[in-house]
Amino acid sequence: MRFSPSLVTSAVFAALAATNFAYADNSQTDAAIERITVQGDLRQQSAGQLAGSLSVVTEQDLQRQSVQHLDQLLNQFANVNFSAGASRGRYVQVRGIGERSEFVDTINPSVGILIDGIDYSGLGISGISDIAQFEVFRGPEATRFGANALAGMLNLTTKGPTDSAEGKASLTVANYDSYQLAGQFSNAITSKWGYSLSLEQQRSDGFIENRFLDRDDTNNIDELTGRLKLAYQPTDTLKLQLVSHFVDQDNGYDAFSLDRDRTTLSDQPGQDKLRSKALALQADYTGLTFARLQGQLSWLDAAADYGFDEDWSYVGLHPDEYSTTDRYLRDREQLTLDYRLVSTDAGRLGESDWVLGIYAASKEFDLTRQFWNWDLWQADSFASALSRSNLALYTELSTPLTEKLTLVSGLRLERYEDEYADSSANRIDNSDTMWGAKLSLNFQPNPQALIYLLASRGYKAGGVNGDALAKAADDSLNELLTKASFAPETLYNAEFGVKGTALDQSLVTRVAAFYMWREDMQVKGWLNPDSGPQFAGFIDNAGSGRNYGVEVESRLQVNPQLALMISASWLKTKLGNYVTIDGDDFSGREQAQAPRFGYNLAADWYLSDALIFNVGLQGKDSYYYSDGHNQRSSRYELLNLRLSYQLQQWQLAVWSRNALDQDVGVRGFYFGNDPRDGYEPHLYEQFAEPRRIGLSASYQF
């Protein structure tokens, strides 16, 4: 599959055709205009009215692919990728930008994750059975989300209270001893009180066979997720909602094999555990004459236990073997406040609609690492504590220039302060003032069409390289003293987009072309001085980077029985001046986790009123696994199938994900770890799920 400027031109013309078709039908009522509201936007507009590249999916879209976890959903989005290195896909990249792992050092994410407005960035996501809407923002979104949205943001909204009793129970069973049991219920208690409750339990053996232990569950999935919402409306102008989340994840981690397949030899399999609880108080007050007050105060507490068998083998494999483990115990507590005023005046010509907000956060990160110290030749531990405070002010103006032309401008100023301390007697204070902005010119020829030009600036915070500092005392690693900390990264984005929706919803097309400049881009570096098992990891600042490409999303209702969906992306990336600490020059090379193209083709075929056949084909080009070596993933195609039958309140489905049984790499390392071949360097990969076959049943009332 090849992309070229002709594809861009064709896609833009298709979107313009949709706008013309919508305009031609404008004599009809507006009852059919797309009504899906973007929950993450400051003004909560529809996706077709919002300048910027954005994808929105609902519960029905999740059912189409029998999705059970976020990493099974992300492949359908243009220019979105992810990596694992854990029991689940946890690290997300948008347009080739994003982290791939987190070990010793605490990293400000390039792509954040919000669930009901609560910041889960870096923690990953468990249950998604109660998701009402999922939004993928691409490109810098600093004005809205701040430092966690350098490259984009994932925003999830779960189901909430209803005016009457509603509920759903579902059960899914699949190969690899997998099952998922989920239930949701919502109701009104009185005319002022309402609630919703959701629970989900998911289990699986985890697609790995450990030959040494003769077990098939060392990489297992065992996750319990619960969410509760309690809504209260004391007056006509005030709405309050209390949100509560609970996650109990007890997963195994045994994913890498010396034989570079799905069979492992570990005698001490790892773990990927998480216990988290969160509360949020949301408020919406409409009693002011000039503005609406919206805000949220949230708290989250999380404890993670992540570890692995470093040698991926057992004692007695080879005379030159080693046998060690690495374990990371993390505690995180955060308190976040985000309140804003949104003007309620209708935007008359020349008069701006405005938003004015304040954001404050306090986050505590505590780490205890238990590892084998090769210099001391004994078990050792390392502890660190990072205290970070953020304070930001942000504003956005939407000024009509003509009846069809609007200028939107936004600005955010953010200050962060870090206090770092560790068991190696390092004490470092970091602080910086960062700013983000956006400016878009929006031309809306009719309510269903938008053509925009967008310029935006995003940022992410710097930090401390605690791992480098801890190892700098070794004479052979004294060059790490120059990597004590790393600077913030800045991203500039220029974008042109066209969005068009036919009034009868038969055609929806969105196209975005972008060019991004990265300054002081943060890249992961490693030093391996003796070619043994000891590595020193650190974050480095490369000089610059370039990322540019195109994203296309279309939906066509061919007839009442057939709907077609397509999303496609083309991406070019380049590292700036980047020479590793080992002297390897990667200047000008493509960036990691940045496939040149990706696509998702899907069809919904209504065989009858009750019988639906869904088919989807997803593909992605190969890409580099790291900015520090030249090993690449394999290109792949995934075929997903689903046949469902609706019988009144019941739905039954048989499905298959990855029906062609492709081996898809989701994390790759390049080094020597096998004593049987003298520790010859190899590409070691973690693979996503193989062919899955399952049955699902749900009852909705």
XYZ file of C-alpha atoms in Angstrom:
701
model
C 0.000 0.000 0.000
C 1.529 3.320 -1.061
C 0.530 6.872 -0.284
C 1.344 9.891 -2.433
C 0.284 13.512 -2.900
C -2.392 12.256 -5.299
C -3.999 10.426 -2.374
C -4.032 13.637 -0.359
C -5.635 15.477 -3.252
C -8.246 12.768 -3.761
C -9.078 12.697 -0.060
C -9.489 16.464 0.112
C -11.729 16.431 -2.967
C -13.817 13.672 -1.379
C -14.283 15.751 1.745
C -15.156 18.809 -0.326
C -17.653 16.717 -2.259
C -19.274 15.761 1.038
C -19.513 19.437 1.993
C -21.097 20.256 -1.380
C -23.560 17.407 -1.049
C -24.439 18.590 2.438
C -24.887 22.121 1.143
C -27.148 20.960 -1.682
C -29.436 19.258 0.828
C -29.468 22.212 3.191
C -33.121 22.908 2.424
C -33.994 19.995 4.690
C -34.314 20.384 8.425
C -31.209 20.100 10.559
C -32.623 17.177 12.508
C -30.176 14.755 10.875
C -27.004 16.790 11.485
C -24.389 14.816 13.417
C -25.070 15.291 17.123
C -22.153 13.454 18.768
C -20.665 15.968 21.184
C -16.932 15.953 21.874
C -16.741 15.658 25.656
C -13.079 16.658 25.857
C -13.529 19.985 24.070
C -13.747 23.198 26.083
C -17.081 24.070 24.491
C -18.308 20.516 23.789
C -18.961 20.967 20.077
C -19.630 18.244 17.524
C -16.609 16.603 15.900
C -17.476 18.175 12.561
C -17.323 21.709 13.994
C -14.023 21.339 15.839
C -10.803 22.373 14.087
C -8.225 19.631 14.427
C -7.834 15.932 13.704
C -10.153 14.009 15.997
C -11.776 10.568 16.075
C -14.833 9.687 18.139
C -16.177 6.179 18.734
C -19.165 5.026 20.765
C -20.289 1.803 22.406
C -21.603 0.511 19.068
C -18.141 0.890 17.512
C -16.629 -1.201 20.317
C -19.149 -3.966 19.715
C -18.338 -4.051 15.993
C -14.830 -5.404 16.724
C -15.662 -7.312 19.937
C -13.154 -5.062 21.691
C -12.291 -5.997 25.279
C -9.322 -3.719 25.913
C -7.971 -0.429 24.640
C -5.011 -1.969 22.787
C -7.469 -3.935 20.627
C -9.161 -0.677 19.622
C -6.224 1.616 18.821
C -5.277 -0.081 15.543
C -8.366 1.329 13.846
C -7.256 4.953 14.255
C -5.154 6.794 11.693
C -1.598 7.612 12.883
C -2.058 5.966 16.284
C 0.290 3.259 17.550
C 1.127 1.668 20.905
C 3.798 -0.391 22.638
C 3.615 -2.851 25.513
C 6.619 -4.073 27.506
C 4.018 -5.022 30.093
C 1.008 -7.336 30.282
C -1.015 -4.822 28.255
C -0.407 -2.145 25.653
C 0.244 0.817 27.928
C 2.200 3.439 25.987
C 0.543 5.297 23.120
C 2.120 7.147 20.206
C 0.272 9.652 18.011
C 1.821 10.768 14.716
C 5.017 8.967 15.719
C 5.403 10.717 19.081
C 5.078 9.013 22.453
C 6.867 6.943 25.084
C 7.575 3.221 24.742
C 8.324 2.276 28.350
C 8.935 3.547 31.855
C 11.485 1.965 34.149
C 13.395 3.949 36.790
C 12.750 7.512 35.686
C 9.360 9.211 35.892
C 8.381 10.532 32.452
C 5.840 13.171 31.538
C 3.738 11.383 28.875
C 3.468 12.763 25.342
C -0.004 11.247 24.960
C -2.176 11.392 28.050
C -5.180 9.317 29.120
C -8.249 10.722 30.844
C -11.128 8.597 32.142
C -14.086 10.704 33.280
C -11.656 13.616 33.535
C -9.287 11.729 35.894
C -5.645 11.567 34.789
C -4.545 7.960 34.202
C -1.555 8.860 32.034
C 1.152 6.220 32.341
C -1.079 3.767 34.220
C -2.896 2.270 31.253
C -6.533 1.235 31.110
C -8.307 -1.867 32.347
C -12.031 -2.369 31.745
C -13.778 -0.506 28.918
C -17.114 -2.356 28.858
C -18.943 0.701 30.236
C -17.406 3.257 27.870
C -20.014 5.655 26.461
C -17.598 7.567 24.224
C -13.918 7.445 23.345
C -12.097 10.372 21.739
C -8.645 10.495 20.146
C -7.161 13.989 19.804
C -4.198 14.191 17.414
C -1.583 16.919 17.496
C -0.636 19.365 20.258
C -3.567 20.056 22.598
C -1.786 22.169 25.185
C -4.507 24.833 25.446
C -7.022 22.232 26.561
C -4.947 19.528 28.289
C -1.528 21.033 29.077
C 1.751 19.126 29.380
C 0.203 15.656 28.955
C -0.917 16.350 25.389
C 2.258 17.153 23.460
C 1.202 14.776 20.658
C -2.425 14.124 21.553
C -4.869 12.914 24.171
C -7.117 9.897 24.728
C -10.345 10.940 26.443
C -12.787 8.314 27.701
C -16.225 8.987 29.148
C -18.079 6.173 30.898
C -21.815 5.694 31.171
C -23.613 7.842 33.714
C -26.910 8.048 35.621
C -30.211 7.885 33.722
C -33.747 9.116 34.424
C -35.134 5.581 34.478
C -33.844 2.091 35.173
C -31.427 0.841 32.510
C -29.014 -2.040 32.630
C -26.908 -4.476 30.694
C -25.242 -7.785 31.517
C -22.755 -9.471 29.206
C -20.604 -12.573 29.125
C -17.800 -13.381 26.708
C -15.860 -16.654 26.544
C -12.910 -17.235 24.239
C -9.903 -19.450 23.612
C -6.873 -19.314 25.923
C -9.236 -19.910 28.863
C -10.544 -16.361 28.567
C -13.725 -14.842 29.858
C -15.153 -11.407 30.477
C -18.137 -10.776 32.739
C -19.546 -7.250 32.836
C -22.616 -5.477 34.101
C -23.957 -1.934 34.237
C -27.032 -0.478 35.899
C -28.307 3.089 36.233
C -31.432 4.667 37.639
C -32.898 7.735 39.298
C -33.362 7.634 43.067
C -35.508 10.772 43.200
C -36.090 13.703 40.875
C -32.765 15.143 42.094
C -30.637 12.055 42.648
C -29.396 9.403 40.220
C -26.668 6.804 40.030
C -24.845 4.365 37.757
C -22.751 1.353 38.646
C -20.520 -0.828 36.456
C -18.404 -3.886 37.229
C -16.154 -5.920 34.974
C -14.028 -9.010 35.541
C -11.671 -10.190 32.813
C -9.385 -13.210 32.850
C -7.144 -15.013 30.367
C -4.141 -17.336 30.314
C -2.256 -14.748 28.297
C -1.064 -16.446 25.040
C 2.314 -17.658 26.395
C 3.551 -21.177 27.176
C 6.325 -21.498 29.758
C 8.115 -24.728 28.827
C 10.332 -24.840 31.910
C 7.495 -24.476 34.430
C 5.066 -26.411 32.200
C 2.481 -23.643 32.599
C 0.405 -21.590 30.178
C -0.662 -18.827 32.595
C 2.601 -17.034 33.470
C 1.513 -14.076 31.322
C -2.081 -14.181 32.523
C -4.701 -11.434 32.662
C -6.765 -10.988 35.851
C -8.460 -7.594 36.070
C -11.382 -6.277 38.092
C -12.740 -2.796 37.351
C -15.538 -0.970 39.144
C -17.013 2.488 38.560
C -19.764 4.372 40.391
C -21.358 7.701 39.559
C -23.738 9.573 41.852
C -25.485 12.619 40.387
C -27.266 15.334 42.369
C -29.129 18.357 40.998
C -30.132 20.572 43.945
C -31.364 23.411 41.700
C -32.155 23.987 38.046
C -28.811 25.762 37.628
C -26.471 23.427 39.513
C -25.496 19.855 38.695
C -23.055 17.856 40.806
C -21.628 14.413 40.171
C -19.399 12.217 42.304
C -17.288 9.742 40.324
C -15.537 6.768 41.902
C -13.169 4.319 40.180
C -11.527 1.132 41.417
C -9.028 -1.116 39.598
C -7.537 -4.386 40.865
C -5.110 -5.789 38.290
C -3.213 -8.966 39.121
C -1.564 -9.792 35.780
C 1.499 -11.860 35.121
C 4.364 -10.718 32.904
C 6.365 -13.346 31.031
C 6.371 -12.104 27.455
C 9.951 -12.292 26.090
C 11.476 -15.521 24.842
C 15.095 -16.490 24.198
C 13.764 -18.499 21.244
C 12.013 -15.358 19.978
C 8.529 -16.891 19.878
C 5.589 -17.401 22.252
C 7.369 -19.997 24.406
C 9.409 -18.901 27.430
C 11.927 -20.574 29.735
C 11.654 -18.284 32.778
C 11.982 -19.829 36.222
C 10.907 -16.615 37.961
C 8.082 -15.108 35.844
C 7.301 -11.475 36.443
C 4.183 -9.603 37.436
C 2.246 -6.521 36.373
C -0.028 -5.576 39.250
C -1.969 -2.400 39.888
C -4.281 -1.287 42.658
C -5.824 2.100 42.085
C -8.728 4.096 43.420
C -9.936 7.496 42.340
C -12.582 10.065 43.234
C -13.784 13.113 41.336
C -16.332 15.804 42.113
C -17.723 17.437 38.984
C -19.735 20.656 38.982
C -21.746 22.450 36.291
C -23.306 25.796 37.270
C -25.426 27.801 34.807
C -26.728 30.470 37.193
C -24.384 33.230 36.012
C -25.739 35.631 33.424
C -22.535 35.852 31.395
C -20.880 32.412 31.701
C -21.183 28.787 32.650
C -18.937 27.463 35.421
C -17.625 23.947 34.880
C -15.008 22.131 36.864
C -13.664 19.035 38.493
C -11.644 18.210 41.586
C -10.116 14.729 41.421
C -7.899 12.464 43.521
C -6.120 9.270 42.527
C -4.006 6.812 44.475
C -2.233 3.960 42.692
C 0.222 1.252 43.726
C 1.970 -0.740 40.995
C 4.173 -3.833 41.195
C 6.000 -4.501 37.931
C 8.853 -6.955 37.496
C 10.389 -9.585 35.262
C 12.927 -12.368 34.996
C 15.935 -10.563 33.494
C 17.606 -13.664 32.075
C 14.343 -15.066 30.609
C 15.613 -18.540 31.513
C 16.240 -21.014 34.322
C 19.228 -22.059 36.387
C 21.041 -24.877 34.580
C 20.350 -23.685 31.021
C 24.049 -23.053 30.242
C 27.371 -22.799 32.133
C 27.684 -19.102 31.158
C 24.219 -18.210 32.409
C 23.161 -15.564 34.878
C 19.971 -15.503 36.955
C 18.526 -12.202 38.177
C 15.229 -10.370 38.434
C 14.223 -6.719 38.264
C 11.261 -5.309 40.202
C 9.690 -1.836 40.339
C 7.321 -0.894 43.162
C 5.619 2.410 42.429
C 3.239 4.530 44.471
C 1.493 7.511 42.936
C -0.870 9.985 44.524
C -2.281 13.028 42.792
C -4.750 15.820 43.453
C -5.979 17.779 40.431
C -8.233 20.793 40.003
C -9.552 22.125 36.714
C -12.207 24.885 36.648
C -13.272 27.168 33.832
C -15.789 29.800 32.834
C -17.400 29.355 29.416
C -19.241 32.341 27.998
C -22.947 31.872 27.328
C -23.486 34.830 24.994
C -24.291 33.895 21.418
C -21.321 34.896 19.271
C -22.593 37.889 17.316
C -20.474 39.078 14.409
C -17.214 40.449 15.784
C -18.050 39.382 19.350
C -16.008 36.550 20.850
C -17.154 33.520 22.744
C -14.528 32.932 25.401
C -13.201 30.405 27.893
C -11.096 31.237 30.945
C -9.744 28.465 33.133
C -7.342 27.502 35.899
C -5.586 24.187 36.416
C -3.594 23.011 39.432
C -2.109 19.624 40.254
C 0.034 18.051 42.943
C 1.586 14.662 42.206
C 3.785 12.409 44.316
C 5.763 9.574 42.689
C 7.607 7.082 44.921
C 9.729 4.260 43.512
C 11.528 1.321 45.076
C 13.555 -0.776 42.662
C 14.830 -4.207 43.712
C 17.588 -5.495 41.431
C 20.918 -7.278 41.205
C 23.865 -4.898 41.485
C 26.560 -6.257 39.210
C 29.201 -3.892 40.589
C 28.636 -5.031 44.188
C 27.690 -8.558 43.092
C 24.728 -8.674 45.426
C 21.030 -7.889 45.609
C 20.448 -4.165 45.947
C 17.668 -1.584 45.992
C 17.182 1.955 44.782
C 14.546 4.374 46.031
C 13.465 7.737 44.686
C 10.762 10.298 45.374
C 9.528 12.956 42.977
C 7.137 15.689 44.037
C 5.685 17.725 41.171
C 3.330 20.702 41.301
C 1.675 22.298 38.279
C -0.215 25.561 37.960
C -1.705 26.778 34.691
C -3.961 29.488 33.348
C -5.625 29.032 29.971
C -7.995 30.909 27.706
C -9.644 30.489 24.336
C -11.474 32.993 22.127
C -13.787 32.230 19.216
C -14.367 35.385 17.146
C -16.762 35.409 14.144
C -15.205 37.432 11.324
C -18.073 36.844 8.886
C -21.145 34.646 8.968
C -19.054 31.709 7.767
C -15.529 32.572 8.907
C -14.346 32.283 12.528
C -10.995 32.898 14.184
C -10.224 30.690 17.206
C -7.232 31.500 19.408
C -6.020 29.832 22.579
C -3.185 30.254 25.060
C -1.997 28.333 28.102
C 0.747 29.291 30.556
C 1.952 26.524 32.851
C 4.543 26.394 35.599
C 5.879 23.159 37.022
C 8.228 22.624 39.964
C 9.948 19.324 40.810
C 11.637 18.191 43.992
C 13.634 15.011 43.484
C 15.498 12.886 46.034
C 16.882 9.346 45.937
C 18.776 6.795 47.982
C 22.029 7.724 46.205
C 21.935 11.059 48.066
C 20.929 13.049 45.004
C 18.774 16.125 45.601
C 17.672 18.033 42.525
C 15.067 20.759 42.078
C 13.796 21.487 38.583
C 11.326 24.103 37.425
C 10.235 25.703 34.208
C 7.544 27.893 32.725
C 6.048 26.500 29.536
C 3.438 27.792 27.165
C 1.154 26.382 24.513
C -1.074 28.035 21.984
C -3.321 27.488 19.018
C -4.697 29.671 16.237
C -7.215 28.393 13.715
C -9.148 29.971 10.888
C -12.397 28.075 10.372
C -14.562 28.394 7.270
C -17.988 26.794 7.631
C -19.961 27.054 4.361
C -22.913 25.257 5.999
C -23.634 23.541 9.338
C -22.321 20.194 8.066
C -18.994 21.336 6.610
C -15.738 22.786 7.906
C -12.481 23.839 6.251
C -9.751 24.949 8.631
C -6.173 26.120 8.916
C -4.582 25.429 12.282
C -1.304 26.374 13.952
C -0.589 25.033 17.443
C 2.226 24.725 19.963
C 2.513 21.989 22.564
C 4.958 21.110 25.331
C 5.933 18.457 27.836
C 7.895 18.821 31.035
C 11.517 17.831 31.568
C 12.804 15.714 34.421
C 15.604 13.953 36.265
C 17.567 10.898 35.103
C 17.715 9.102 38.436
C 19.004 5.858 36.941
C 21.920 7.653 35.295
C 22.800 9.484 38.502
C 22.695 6.271 40.528
C 25.171 4.559 38.181
C 27.410 7.585 37.613
C 29.541 6.676 40.637
C 30.965 3.747 38.650
C 34.107 4.978 36.869
C 33.060 3.171 33.709
C 29.805 5.132 33.650
C 31.020 8.607 34.626
C 29.855 9.990 31.254
C 26.328 9.682 32.650
C 27.000 12.716 34.842
C 26.250 14.793 31.745
C 22.761 13.221 31.638
C 21.601 14.210 35.131
C 18.447 15.844 33.807
C 16.652 16.499 30.540
C 14.911 19.600 29.232
C 11.263 20.153 28.244
C 10.253 19.342 24.681
C 8.328 21.667 22.369
C 6.189 20.734 19.380
C 4.940 23.086 16.648
C 2.121 21.947 14.379
C 0.705 23.367 11.134
C -2.434 21.672 9.864
C -5.002 21.921 7.080
C -8.270 20.024 7.329
C -11.580 19.450 5.602
C -14.643 17.882 7.232
C -17.915 17.138 5.507
C -21.116 15.347 6.513
C -24.127 14.728 4.302
C -27.317 15.895 5.965
C -28.765 12.393 5.872
C -25.511 10.993 7.357
C -24.934 8.775 4.298
C -21.422 10.180 3.893
C -18.975 11.452 6.522
C -15.436 12.378 5.441
C -12.597 14.026 7.352
C -9.109 14.776 6.053
C -6.161 16.408 7.828
C -2.673 17.174 6.502
C -0.040 18.271 9.034
C 3.607 19.274 9.419
C 5.202 19.227 12.884
C 8.521 20.522 14.221
C 9.964 18.982 17.398
C 12.507 20.957 19.426
C 14.654 19.370 22.162
C 12.828 16.115 21.482
C 13.102 13.641 24.324
C 14.478 10.229 23.323
C 15.311 7.146 25.360
C 19.006 6.305 25.569
C 20.848 3.275 26.973
C 24.453 2.658 27.910
C 25.821 -0.880 28.055
C 29.553 -0.433 28.813
C 30.610 -4.069 29.124
C 28.067 -5.754 26.795
C 26.786 -7.638 29.827
C 23.375 -7.549 31.484
C 23.904 -4.148 33.129
C 22.230 -1.227 31.342
C 21.919 2.412 32.310
C 18.818 4.106 30.958
C 18.302 7.828 30.577
C 16.250 10.411 28.697
C 18.223 12.498 26.233
C 17.341 15.583 24.197
C 17.927 15.207 20.469
C 18.326 18.428 18.540
C 15.073 18.406 16.608
C 12.667 16.277 14.627
C 10.172 16.471 11.792
C 6.849 14.641 11.518
C 4.441 15.223 8.659
C 1.638 13.309 6.999
C -2.050 12.861 6.247
C -5.027 11.316 8.028
C -8.262 10.296 6.307
C -11.477 8.982 7.848
C -14.681 8.238 5.895
C -17.960 6.476 6.439
C -20.322 5.671 3.562
C -23.834 4.284 3.957
C -24.107 2.522 0.592
C -27.691 1.422 1.251
C -29.757 0.479 4.315
C -28.033 -2.926 4.401
C -24.385 -1.924 3.899
C -22.064 0.619 5.521
C -18.367 1.037 4.701
C -15.699 2.653 6.888
C -12.138 3.576 6.058
C -9.356 5.270 7.969
C -5.884 5.655 6.517
C -2.696 7.474 7.409
C 0.616 8.334 5.814
C 3.500 9.520 7.979
C 7.075 10.678 7.421
C 9.390 11.318 10.359
C 13.019 12.314 10.828
C 15.341 12.572 13.789
C 17.364 15.758 14.033
C 20.991 15.826 15.119
C 21.150 12.823 17.423
C 24.342 10.978 18.372
C 23.979 8.447 21.185
C 26.258 8.333 24.202
C 27.888 5.267 22.594
C 28.702 7.341 19.511
C 26.056 5.926 17.151
C 24.807 8.613 14.766
C 21.074 8.368 14.070
C 20.710 11.884 12.681
C 18.159 12.021 9.868
C 16.767 8.528 10.497
C 13.059 7.829 10.927
C 11.739 8.097 14.471
C 10.694 5.065 16.519
C 7.097 3.758 16.652
C 6.261 5.742 13.504
C 4.950 3.440 10.723
C 4.821 5.110 7.311
C 1.280 3.982 6.663
C -1.663 2.370 8.376
C -5.215 1.631 7.388
C -8.496 0.240 8.664
C -11.166 -1.008 6.244
C -14.459 -2.161 7.743
C -17.953 -3.041 6.616
C -21.271 -3.553 8.405
C -23.587 -5.824 6.429
C -27.149 -6.118 7.695
C -28.178 -9.548 6.403
C -31.602 -9.077 7.991
C -33.223 -6.985 10.685
C -31.661 -9.233 13.307
C -28.497 -10.629 11.687
C -25.380 -8.438 11.213
C -22.008 -9.389 9.751
C -19.016 -7.146 10.576
C -15.654 -7.470 8.872
C -12.548 -5.362 9.358
C -9.048 -5.393 7.875
C -6.302 -3.427 9.622
C -2.768 -2.995 8.343
C 0.381 -1.202 9.399
C 3.819 -0.687 7.876
C 6.978 -1.737 9.689
C 8.662 0.755 12.021
C 11.740 1.143 14.204
C 11.351 -0.141 17.746
C 13.763 2.370 19.248
C 15.611 5.616 18.563
C 18.789 3.871 19.771
C 19.036 0.906 17.368
C 17.970 0.002 13.837
C 15.730 -3.013 14.476
C 12.264 -2.889 12.947
C 8.906 -4.531 13.422
C 7.254 -6.533 10.636
C 4.486 -5.177 8.468
C 1.170 -6.832 9.282
C -2.515 -7.180 8.418
C -5.222 -8.098 10.928
C -8.579 -9.565 9.910
C -11.449 -9.236 12.382
C -14.818 -10.974 11.909
C -18.086 -10.879 13.833
C -21.567 -12.325 13.253
C -24.257 -11.157 15.668
C -27.939 -11.904 16.125
C -30.342 -9.555 17.882
C -33.355 -11.158 19.560
C -35.407 -8.504 21.337
C -33.271 -7.600 24.369
C -30.709 -10.331 23.740
C -27.679 -10.163 21.487
C -25.588 -13.209 20.617
C -22.323 -13.028 18.667
C -19.526 -15.244 17.425
C -16.307 -13.454 16.547
C -12.648 -13.733 15.705
C -9.878 -11.172 16.139
C -6.638 -11.615 14.207
C -8.344 -14.372 12.232
C -5.239 -14.834 10.047
C -3.148 -15.530 13.182
C -0.466 -12.917 12.478
C 2.454 -12.400 14.861
C 2.344 -8.676 15.622
C 5.240 -7.159 17.558
C 4.274 -4.619 20.202
C 7.699 -4.104 21.833
C 11.224 -4.833 20.650
C 14.688 -4.851 22.249
C 18.056 -5.473 20.629
C 20.849 -6.940 22.746
C 22.442 -10.252 23.709
C 20.678 -12.312 26.390
C 21.122 -15.946 25.375
C 24.175 -17.755 26.816
C 23.640 -20.620 24.364
C 24.975 -18.487 21.489
C 27.509 -16.492 23.471
C 25.130 -13.584 24.089
C 24.933 -12.705 20.407
C 22.688 -9.634 19.902
C 19.206 -10.385 18.573
C 15.931 -8.602 18.133
C 13.653 -9.827 20.907
C 9.966 -9.048 20.439
C 6.837 -9.134 22.536
C 3.825 -10.202 20.483
C 0.221 -9.056 20.646
C -2.623 -11.556 20.905
C -2.704 -14.403 18.355
C -5.915 -15.619 16.707
C -8.818 -15.173 19.104
C -12.172 -16.913 18.748
C -15.022 -16.203 21.103
C -18.713 -16.142 21.895
C -20.492 -13.159 23.442
C -23.970 -12.829 24.897
C -25.582 -9.732 26.345
C -28.953 -8.810 27.790
C -30.034 -5.179 27.848
C -32.994 -3.860 29.812
